[in-house]
């Protein structure tokens, strides 16, 4: 998409990534204890909110430090969700539950 702001791309990608991990774990019938144990509820939704707040700041004030900080915090939270989802998938595949 021509002219799409990088913060918008990051916010959409982060939202899709978190939703995909949550959908994957729900489709595999993982319990709520797994979600809490992997800190997915603690990092997923707040990460998405941080990305969208950072996007809002950066659209109105390009390069603003607060916007960049919010985006960085959101990206770290989304990265945690991706790694935790992958780790759960790998551990279950080798026999851990």
C-alpha positions as a Python dict, from the first residue, in 0.01 Angstrom:
ca = {
    (1, 'X'): (0, 0, 0),
    (2, 'X'): (151, 323, -115),
    (3, 'X'): (198, 579, 157),
    (4, 'X'): (117, 349, 449),
    (5, 'X'): (290, 467, 763),
    (6, 'X'): (537, 215, 915),
    (7, 'X'): (364, 250, 1253),
    (8, 'X'): (37, 142, 1094),
    (9, 'X'): (203, -161, 940),
    (10, 'X'): (359, -254, 1276),
    (11, 'X'): (29, -211, 1462),
    (12, 'X'): (-166, -422, 1212),
    (13, 'X'): (104, -691, 1200),
    (14, 'X'): (123, -705, 1581),
    (15, 'X'): (-254, -730, 1613),
    (16, 'X'): (-270, -1011, 1357),
    (17, 'X'): (19, -1195, 1524),
    (18, 'X'): (-140, -1186, 1869),
    (19, 'X'): (-479, -1289, 1730),
    (20, 'X'): (-316, -1575, 1538),
    (21, 'X'): (-135, -1710, 1846),
    (22, 'X'): (-452, -1688, 2055),
    (23, 'X'): (-654, -1858, 1781),
    (24, 'X'): (-392, -2132, 1746),
    (25, 'X'): (-395, -2208, 2118),
    (26, 'X'): (-775, -2201, 2135),
    (27, 'X'): (-801, -2433, 1832),
    (28, 'X'): (-559, -2671, 2006),
    (29, 'X'): (-789, -2660, 2311),
    (30, 'X'): (-523, -2527, 2546),
    (31, 'X'): (-656, -2436, 2890),
    (32, 'X'): (-672, -2092, 3045),
    (33, 'X'): (-395, -2201, 3279),
    (34, 'X'): (-166, -2228, 2977),
    (35, 'X'): (-258, -1876, 2866),
    (36, 'X'): (-186, -1744, 3214),
    (37, 'X'): (124, -1960, 3258),
    (38, 'X'): (273, -1825, 2935),
    (39, 'X'): (175, -1468, 3034),
    (40, 'X'): (-24, -1430, 2712),
    (41, 'X'): (-303, -1230, 2873),
    (42, 'X'): (-40, -1010, 3037),
    (43, 'X'): (145, -932, 2714),
    (44, 'X'): (-89, -986, 2417),
    (45, 'X'): (-372, -735, 2464),
    (46, 'X'): (-152, -468, 2629),
    (47, 'X'): (103, -509, 2348),
    (48, 'X'): (-165, -446, 2088),
    (49, 'X'): (-291, -140, 2276),
    (50, 'X'): (63, -3, 2305),
    (51, 'X'): (119, -46, 1931),
    (52, 'X'): (-198, 141, 1842),
    (53, 'X'): (-128, 418, 2094),
    (54, 'X'): (225, 454, 1956),
    (55, 'X'): (82, 469, 1605),
    (56, 'X'): (-157, 744, 1710),
    (57, 'X'): (125, 950, 1859),
    (58, 'X'): (355, 897, 1560),
    (59, 'X'): (88, 990, 1307),
    (60, 'X'): (33, 1324, 1478),
    (61, 'X'): (393, 1384, 1587),
    (62, 'X'): (633, 1196, 1357),
    (63, 'X'): (946, 1079, 1534),
    (64, 'X'): (820, 1172, 1881),
    (65, 'X'): (1006, 986, 2155),
    (66, 'X'): (687, 883, 2338),
    (67, 'X'): (545, 729, 2022),
    (68, 'X'): (866, 541, 1950),
    (69, 'X'): (877, 416, 2310),
    (70, 'X'): (518, 295, 2297),
    (71, 'X'): (588, 115, 1969),
    (72, 'X'): (900, -50, 2113),
    (73, 'X'): (715, -168, 2422),
    (74, 'X'): (432, -304, 2208),
    (75, 'X'): (670, -485, 1976),
    (76, 'X'): (849, -649, 2270),
    (77, 'X'): (516, -765, 2412),
    (78, 'X'): (407, -906, 2076),
    (79, 'X'): (744, -1077, 2036),
    (80, 'X'): (689, -1242, 2375),
    (81, 'X'): (350, -1374, 2261),
    (82, 'X'): (501, -1513, 1941),
    (83, 'X'): (789, -1684, 2122),
    (84, 'X'): (560, -1823, 2394),
    (85, 'X'): (317, -1960, 2135),
    (86, 'X'): (599, -2121, 1943),
    (87, 'X'): (748, -2267, 2262),
    (88, 'X'): (413, -2416, 2364),
    (89, 'X'): (372, -2572, 2022),
    (90, 'X'): (724, -2718, 2032),
    (91, 'X'): (698, -2847, 2388),
    (92, 'X'): (365, -3019, 2327),
    (93, 'X'): (504, -3173, 2009),
    (94, 'X'): (784, -3342, 2205),
    (95, 'X'): (556, -3467, 2481),
    (96, 'X'): (536, -3197, 2746),
    (97, 'X'): (191, -3079, 2840),
}
